[in-house]
PDB file of C-alpha atoms and ligand atoms in Angstrom:
ATOM      1  CA  MET A   1      -5.370  -8.690  -1.278  1.00 43.00           C
ATOM      2  CA  SER A   2      -4.548 -12.044   0.268  1.00 43.00           C
ATOM      3  CA  PHE A   3      -6.694 -14.617   1.826  1.00 43.00           C
ATOM      4  CA  LYS A   4      -4.213 -16.149   4.351  1.00 43.00           C
ATOM      5  CA  GLY A   5      -5.434 -19.585   5.708  1.00 44.00           C
ATOM      6  CA  LEU A   6      -7.547 -20.419   2.556  1.00 47.00           C
ATOM      7  CA  GLY A   7      -4.592 -20.513   0.176  1.00 48.00           C
ATOM      8  CA  VAL A   8      -5.993 -18.112  -2.177  1.00 57.00           C
ATOM      9  CA  LYS A   9      -3.874 -15.027  -3.154  1.00 63.00           C
ATOM     10  CA  THR A  10      -4.671 -12.626  -5.803  1.00 69.00           C
ATOM     11  CA  ASP A  11      -3.381  -9.404  -7.059  1.00 73.00           C
ATOM     12  CA  ASN A  12      -6.663  -8.027  -7.765  1.00 73.00           C
ATOM     13  CA  ASN A  13      -9.746  -9.632  -6.561  1.00 78.00           C
ATOM     14  CA  PRO A  14     -12.466  -9.413  -9.317  1.00 79.00           C
ATOM     15  CA  GLN A  15     -15.111  -8.553  -6.765  1.00 81.00           C
ATOM     16  CA  ALA A  16     -13.141  -5.539  -5.504  1.00 88.00           C
ATOM     17  CA  PHE A  17     -11.583  -4.430  -8.880  1.00 94.00           C
ATOM     18  CA  ARG A  18     -14.092  -1.708  -9.839  1.00 95.00           C
ATOM     19  CA  ALA A  19     -14.059  -0.383  -6.089  1.00 95.00           C
ATOM     20  CA  LYS A  20     -10.309  -0.186  -6.276  1.00 96.00           C
ATOM     21  CA  VAL A  21     -10.409   1.704  -9.648  1.00 97.00           C
ATOM     22  CA  SER A  22     -13.166   3.861  -8.766  1.00 97.00           C
ATOM     23  CA  ILE A  23     -11.278   4.983  -5.474  1.00 98.00           C
ATOM     24  CA  ARG A  24      -8.082   5.606  -7.232  1.00 98.00           C
ATOM     25  CA  ARG A  25      -9.834   7.640 -10.075  1.00 98.00           C
ATOM     26  CA  ASN A  26     -11.491   9.675  -7.393  1.00 98.00           C
ATOM     27  CA  VAL A  27      -7.947  10.234  -5.606  1.00 98.00           C
ATOM     28  CA  LEU A  28      -6.582  11.292  -8.909  1.00 98.00           C
ATOM     29  CA  GLU A  29      -9.293  13.755  -9.573  1.00 98.00           C
ATOM     30  CA  ALA A  30      -9.243  15.172  -6.009  1.00 98.00           C
ATOM     31  CA  ILE A  31      -5.195  15.718  -6.137  1.00 98.00           C
ATOM     32  CA  GLY A  32      -4.897  16.563  -9.839  1.00 97.00           C
ATOM     33  CA  ALA A  33      -3.741  14.605 -12.912  1.00 95.00           C
ATOM     34  CA  ASP A  34      -0.893  16.891 -13.206  1.00 96.00           C
ATOM     35  CA  ARG A  35       0.699  15.388 -10.094  1.00 95.00           C
ATOM     36  CA  SER A  36       3.113  12.451  -9.698  1.00 98.00           C
ATOM     37  CA  VAL A  37       2.112   8.931  -8.366  1.00 98.00           C
ATOM     38  CA  PHE A  38       4.282   6.465  -6.491  1.00 98.00           C
ATOM     39  CA  ASP A  39       2.802   3.035  -6.707  1.00 98.00           C
ATOM     40  CA  ALA A  40       4.719   0.952  -4.192  1.00 98.00           C
ATOM     41  CA  PHE A  41       3.049  -2.466  -5.053  1.00 98.00           C
ATOM     42  CA  ALA A  42       2.939  -1.842  -8.752  1.00 98.00           C
ATOM     43  CA  GLY A  43       2.668  -5.469  -9.736  1.00 98.00           C
ATOM     44  CA  ALA A  44       1.400  -6.293 -13.118  1.00 97.00           C
ATOM     45  CA  GLY A  45       0.185  -2.752 -13.643  1.00 98.00           C
ATOM     46  CA  GLU A  46      -3.731  -3.273 -13.535  1.00 97.00           C
ATOM     47  CA  MET A  47      -4.173  -0.106 -11.505  1.00 98.00           C
ATOM     48  CA  TYR A  48      -1.722   1.467 -13.678  1.00 98.00           C
ATOM     49  CA  SER A  49      -3.615   0.654 -16.857  1.00 98.00           C
ATOM     50  CA  ALA A  50      -7.003   1.591 -15.402  1.00 98.00           C
ATOM     51  CA  VAL A  51      -6.156   4.771 -13.542  1.00 98.00           C
ATOM     52  CA  TRP A  52      -2.446   5.836 -13.007  1.00 98.00           C
ATOM     53  CA  LYS A  53      -1.468   5.923 -16.692  1.00 98.00           C
ATOM     54  CA  ASP A  54      -3.710   9.158 -16.690  1.00 98.00           C
ATOM     55  CA  ALA A  55      -1.171  10.990 -14.099  1.00 98.00           C
ATOM     56  CA  ALA A  56       1.353  13.387 -15.486  1.00 98.00           C
ATOM     57  CA  PHE A  57       4.049  11.346 -13.731  1.00 98.00           C
ATOM     58  CA  TYR A  58       4.312   7.714 -12.508  1.00 98.00           C
ATOM     59  CA  THR A  59       6.821   5.796 -10.768  1.00 98.00           C
ATOM     60  CA  GLY A  60       6.179   2.152  -9.843  1.00 98.00           C
ATOM     61  CA  CYS A  61       7.958  -0.270  -7.326  1.00 98.00           C
ATOM     62  CA  ASP A  62       7.790  -4.075  -7.224  1.00 98.00           C
ATOM     63  CA  GLN A  63      10.184  -6.800  -6.010  1.00 98.00           C
ATOM     64  CA  LYS A  64       9.298  -8.756  -9.050  1.00 98.00           C
ATOM     65  CA  PRO A  65      10.667  -7.598 -12.235  1.00 97.00           C
ATOM     66  CA  GLN A  66       8.028  -6.009 -14.774  1.00 97.00           C
ATOM     67  CA  ARG A  67       8.897  -5.746 -18.389  1.00 94.00           C
ATOM     68  CA  ASP A  68       6.177  -3.490 -19.742  1.00 97.00           C
ATOM     69  CA  GLY A  69       7.925  -0.062 -20.049  1.00 96.00           C
ATOM     70  CA  ARG A  70       6.814   1.547 -16.967  1.00 98.00           C
ATOM     71  CA  LEU A  71       9.379   3.571 -15.018  1.00 98.00           C
ATOM     72  CA  MET A  72       9.935   1.105 -12.173  1.00 98.00           C
ATOM     73  CA  PHE A  73      12.235   0.397  -9.082  1.00 98.00           C
ATOM     74  CA  CYS A  74      12.776  -3.335  -8.868  1.00 98.00           C
ATOM     75  CA  ALA A  75      13.211  -3.688  -5.122  1.00 98.00           C
ATOM     76  CA  ASP A  76      11.720  -3.858  -1.675  1.00 98.00           C
ATOM     77  CA  ASN A  77       9.467  -0.876  -1.380  1.00 98.00           C
ATOM     78  CA  ARG A  78      10.432  -0.308   2.212  1.00 98.00           C
ATOM     79  CA  ARG A  79      14.061   0.249   1.040  1.00 98.00           C
ATOM     80  CA  VAL A  80      13.064   2.501  -1.746  1.00 98.00           C
ATOM     81  CA  LEU A  81      10.633   4.591   0.381  1.00 98.00           C
ATOM     82  CA  ARG A  82      13.190   5.076   3.073  1.00 98.00           C
ATOM     83  CA  THR A  83      15.897   6.244   0.349  1.00 98.00           C
ATOM     84  CA  ILE A  84      14.435   8.188  -2.270  1.00 98.00           C
ATOM     85  CA  ASP A  85      13.146  11.951  -2.155  1.00 98.00           C
ATOM     86  CA  LEU A  86       9.374  11.437  -1.751  1.00 98.00           C
ATOM     87  CA  ALA A  87       8.757  15.298  -2.031  1.00 98.00           C
ATOM     88  CA  PRO A  88       8.067  14.975  -5.923  1.00 98.00           C
ATOM     89  CA  PHE A  89       5.222  12.478  -5.202  1.00 98.00           C
ATOM     90  CA  SER A  90       1.578  13.590  -4.493  1.00 98.00           C
ATOM     91  CA  ILE A  91       0.114  10.250  -4.625  1.00 98.00           C
ATOM     92  CA  PHE A  92       1.117   7.108  -2.922  1.00 98.00           C
ATOM     93  CA  ASP A  93      -0.635   3.818  -3.720  1.00 98.00           C
ATOM     94  CA  LEU A  94      -0.045   0.787  -1.172  1.00 98.00           C
ATOM     95  CA  ASP A  95      -1.982  -2.057  -2.847  1.00 97.00           C
ATOM     96  CA  GLY A  96       0.003  -5.046  -1.311  1.00 94.00           C
ATOM     97  CA  TYR A  97      -1.227  -8.321  -0.311  1.00 90.00           C
ATOM     98  CA  GLY A  98      -1.180  -7.851   3.283  1.00 89.00           C
ATOM     99  CA  SER A  99      -0.917  -4.851   5.673  1.00 91.00           C
ATOM    100  CA  PRO A 100       0.255  -1.611   4.165  1.00 95.00           C
ATOM    101  CA  TRP A 101       1.090   0.026   7.338  1.00 94.00           C
ATOM    102  CA  VAL A 102       4.839  -0.061   7.711  1.00 95.00           C
ATOM    103  CA  GLN A 103       4.919   1.634   4.203  1.00 97.00           C
ATOM    104  CA  ALA A 104       2.465   4.150   5.455  1.00 96.00           C
ATOM    105  CA  ILE A 105       4.616   4.992   8.481  1.00 95.00           C
ATOM    106  CA  ILE A 106       7.603   5.456   6.364  1.00 97.00           C
ATOM    107  CA  ILE A 107       5.626   7.983   4.132  1.00 98.00           C
ATOM    108  CA  ALA A 108       4.255   9.674   7.167  1.00 96.00           C
ATOM    109  CA  ASP A 109       7.732   9.936   8.728  1.00 97.00           C
ATOM    110  CA  ARG A 110       9.463  11.242   5.595  1.00 98.00           C
ATOM    111  CA  ARG A 111       6.962  13.099   3.354  1.00 98.00           C
ATOM    112  CA  ARG A 112       6.617  16.570   4.648  1.00 98.00           C
ATOM    113  CA  VAL A 113       3.104  18.145   3.810  1.00 98.00           C
ATOM    114  CA  ALA A 114       2.846  21.883   3.442  1.00 97.00           C
ATOM    115  CA  PRO A 115      -0.006  23.771   4.989  1.00 97.00           C
ATOM    116  CA  GLY A 116      -3.066  23.546   2.376  1.00 97.00           C
ATOM    117  CA  GLU A 117      -1.056  20.812   0.164  1.00 97.00           C
ATOM    118  CA  LEU A 118      -3.190  17.928  -1.028  1.00 97.00           C
ATOM    119  CA  LEU A 119      -1.745  14.340  -0.616  1.00 98.00           C
ATOM    120  CA  GLY A 120      -3.309  11.181  -1.777  1.00 98.00           C
ATOM    121  CA  LEU A 121      -2.705   7.869  -0.069  1.00 98.00           C
ATOM    122  CA  VAL A 122      -4.560   4.893  -1.077  1.00 98.00           C
ATOM    123  CA  LEU A 123      -4.361   1.700   1.033  1.00 96.00           C
ATOM    124  CA  THR A 124      -5.433  -1.830   0.463  1.00 94.00           C
ATOM    125  CA  GLU A 125      -5.924  -3.575   3.964  1.00 90.00           C
ATOM    126  CA  GLY A 126      -5.472  -7.230   3.200  1.00 87.00           C
ATOM    127  CA  ALA A 127      -5.011  -8.384   6.963  1.00 86.00           C
ATOM    128  CA  GLY A 128      -8.779  -8.660   7.669  1.00 85.00           C
ATOM    129  CA  LEU A 129      -8.617 -12.418   8.212  1.00 85.00           C
ATOM    130  CA  SER A 130      -5.491 -12.001  10.500  1.00 85.00           C
ATOM    131  CA  TYR A 131      -7.543  -9.449  12.596  1.00 84.00           C
ATOM    132  CA  LYS A 132     -10.527 -11.930  12.900  1.00 84.00           C
ATOM    133  CA  ALA A 133      -7.954 -14.592  14.023  1.00 85.00           C
ATOM    134  CA  ASN A 134      -6.717 -12.112  16.706  1.00 82.00           C
ATOM    135  CA  ILE A 135      -3.457 -11.456  14.903  1.00 86.00           C
ATOM    136  CA  VAL A 136      -2.606  -7.741  14.581  1.00 87.00           C
ATOM    137  CA  PRO A 137       0.117  -6.764  12.165  1.00 87.00           C
ATOM    138  CA  GLU A 138       3.267  -5.585  13.980  1.00 87.00           C
ATOM    139  CA  ALA A 139       3.023  -2.056  12.640  1.00 88.00           C
ATOM    140  CA  ILE A 140      -0.598  -1.677  14.019  1.00 88.00           C
ATOM    141  CA  ALA A 141       0.569  -3.000  17.231  1.00 88.00           C
ATOM    142  CA  VAL A 142       3.380  -0.211  17.333  1.00 86.00           C
ATOM    143  CA  LEU A 143       0.872   2.419  16.142  1.00 87.00           C
ATOM    144  CA  THR A 144      -1.894   1.714  18.686  1.00 88.00           C
ATOM    145  CA  GLY A 145       0.313   0.645  21.530  1.00 87.00           C
ATOM    146  CA  LEU A 146      -1.063  -2.881  21.817  1.00 82.00           C
ATOM    147  CA  ARG A 147       1.568  -5.375  22.988  1.00 75.00           C
ATOM    148  CA  THR A 148       1.807  -8.529  20.685  1.00 63.00           C
ATOM    149  CA  GLY A 149       0.795 -10.777  23.551  1.00 58.00           C
ATOM    150  CA  GLU A 150      -2.647  -9.035  23.706  1.00 52.00           C
ATOM    151  CA  SER A 151      -3.001  -8.802  19.997  1.00 48.00           C
ATOM    152  CA  SER A 152      -2.211 -12.664  19.392  1.00 45.00           C
ATOM    153  CA  GLY A 153      -4.498 -13.643  22.136  1.00 44.00           C
ATOM    154  CA  CYS A 154      -1.870 -14.659  24.768  1.00 40.00           C
ATOM    155  CA  ARG A 155      -3.624 -12.351  27.259  1.00 45.00           C
ATOM    156  CA  LYS A 156      -6.732 -14.545  27.107  1.00 43.00           C
ATOM    157  CA  SER A 157      -4.913 -17.854  27.954  1.00 37.00           C
ATOM    158  CA  ARG A 158      -2.875 -16.180  30.654  1.00 39.00           C
ATOM    159  CA  THR A 159      -6.197 -15.161  32.327  1.00 34.00           C
ATOM    160  CA  ARG A 160      -7.551 -18.628  32.346  1.00 35.00           C
TER     161      ARG A 160
HETATM  162  C1  SAM B 201      -1.526  -7.083  -4.912  1.00 58.39           C
HETATM  163  S1  SAM B 201      -0.323  -7.200  -5.998  1.00 58.39           S
HETATM  164  C2  SAM B 201      -0.436  -5.432  -6.706  1.00 58.39           C
HETATM  165  C3  SAM B 201      -1.455  -5.241  -7.922  1.00 58.39           C
HETATM  166  C4  SAM B 201      -0.990  -3.968  -8.675  1.00 58.39           C
HETATM  167  N1  SAM B 201      -1.204  -2.892  -7.626  1.00 58.39           N
HETATM  168  C5  SAM B 201      -1.756  -3.899  -9.809  1.00 58.39           C
HETATM  169  O1  SAM B 201      -2.409  -2.979 -10.005  1.00 58.39           O
HETATM  170  O2  SAM B 201      -1.771  -4.803 -10.688  1.00 58.39           O
HETATM  171  C6  SAM B 201       1.108  -6.992  -4.830  1.00 58.39           C
HETATM  172  C7  SAM B 201       2.304  -6.729  -5.427  1.00 58.39           C
HETATM  173  O3  SAM B 201       3.188  -6.342  -4.428  1.00 58.39           O
HETATM  174  C8  SAM B 201       4.495  -6.862  -4.636  1.00 58.39           C
HETATM  175  N2  SAM B 201       5.167  -6.648  -3.244  1.00 58.39           N
HETATM  176  C9  SAM B 201       5.044  -7.398  -2.194  1.00 58.39           C
HETATM  177  N3  SAM B 201       5.780  -6.944  -1.271  1.00 58.39           N
HETATM  178  C10 SAM B 201       6.425  -6.070  -1.756  1.00 58.39           C
HETATM  179  C11 SAM B 201       7.510  -5.157  -1.204  1.00 58.39           C
HETATM  180  N4  SAM B 201       7.993  -5.234   0.109  1.00 58.39           N
HETATM  181  N5  SAM B 201       8.180  -4.428  -1.899  1.00 58.39           N
HETATM  182  C12 SAM B 201       7.706  -4.310  -3.392  1.00 58.39           C
HETATM  183  N6  SAM B 201       6.706  -5.008  -3.923  1.00 58.39           N
HETATM  184  C13 SAM B 201       6.195  -5.964  -3.083  1.00 58.39           C
HETATM  185  C14 SAM B 201       4.252  -8.209  -5.217  1.00 58.39           C
HETATM  186  O4  SAM B 201       5.348  -8.797  -6.024  1.00 58.39           O
HETATM  187  C15 SAM B 201       3.017  -8.124  -5.973  1.00 58.39           C
HETATM  188  O5  SAM B 201       3.390  -7.780  -7.378  1.00 58.39           O
END
């Protein structure tokens, strides 16, 4: 989660930690621990240690090198998600600092879901303060059809 404008950025806000673990535990139980997890913002692996280590298969991704023995891509997750075969993965964890929607769009576009198949998508939306400041992440503007002028408050100033 990020606290833009407050100068505080944390990988796992202590106040949210239990809820984040609990959500992921629920998803793993619903989808099945015999399935494969793609952890797109894998970081230091707190969610891995708390939950994803219990999945049968795990692949992480982080742009910062992590040297703890997990199977990891060290790269921008947008490039990896656009490139690799996503079919083997049944759970995607998008636990970034900001908005997870670019990555979510790539997954929605590339991961076909068969009728009756279960797919888990866990999102951390860290753009809350941006929304309060009337700034909408670009991917949300595209998804909702908002024009950036409207989302950044320019429309208001034009009508004055
Ligand atoms: C909130 S932390 C992740 C915490 C992690 N899920 C855990 O359980 O400890 C966000 C991580 O995303 C990584 N990151 C940010 N943007 C990225 C990108 N485009 N591709 C890959 N990793 C990224 C950062 O390096 C950081 O380690």
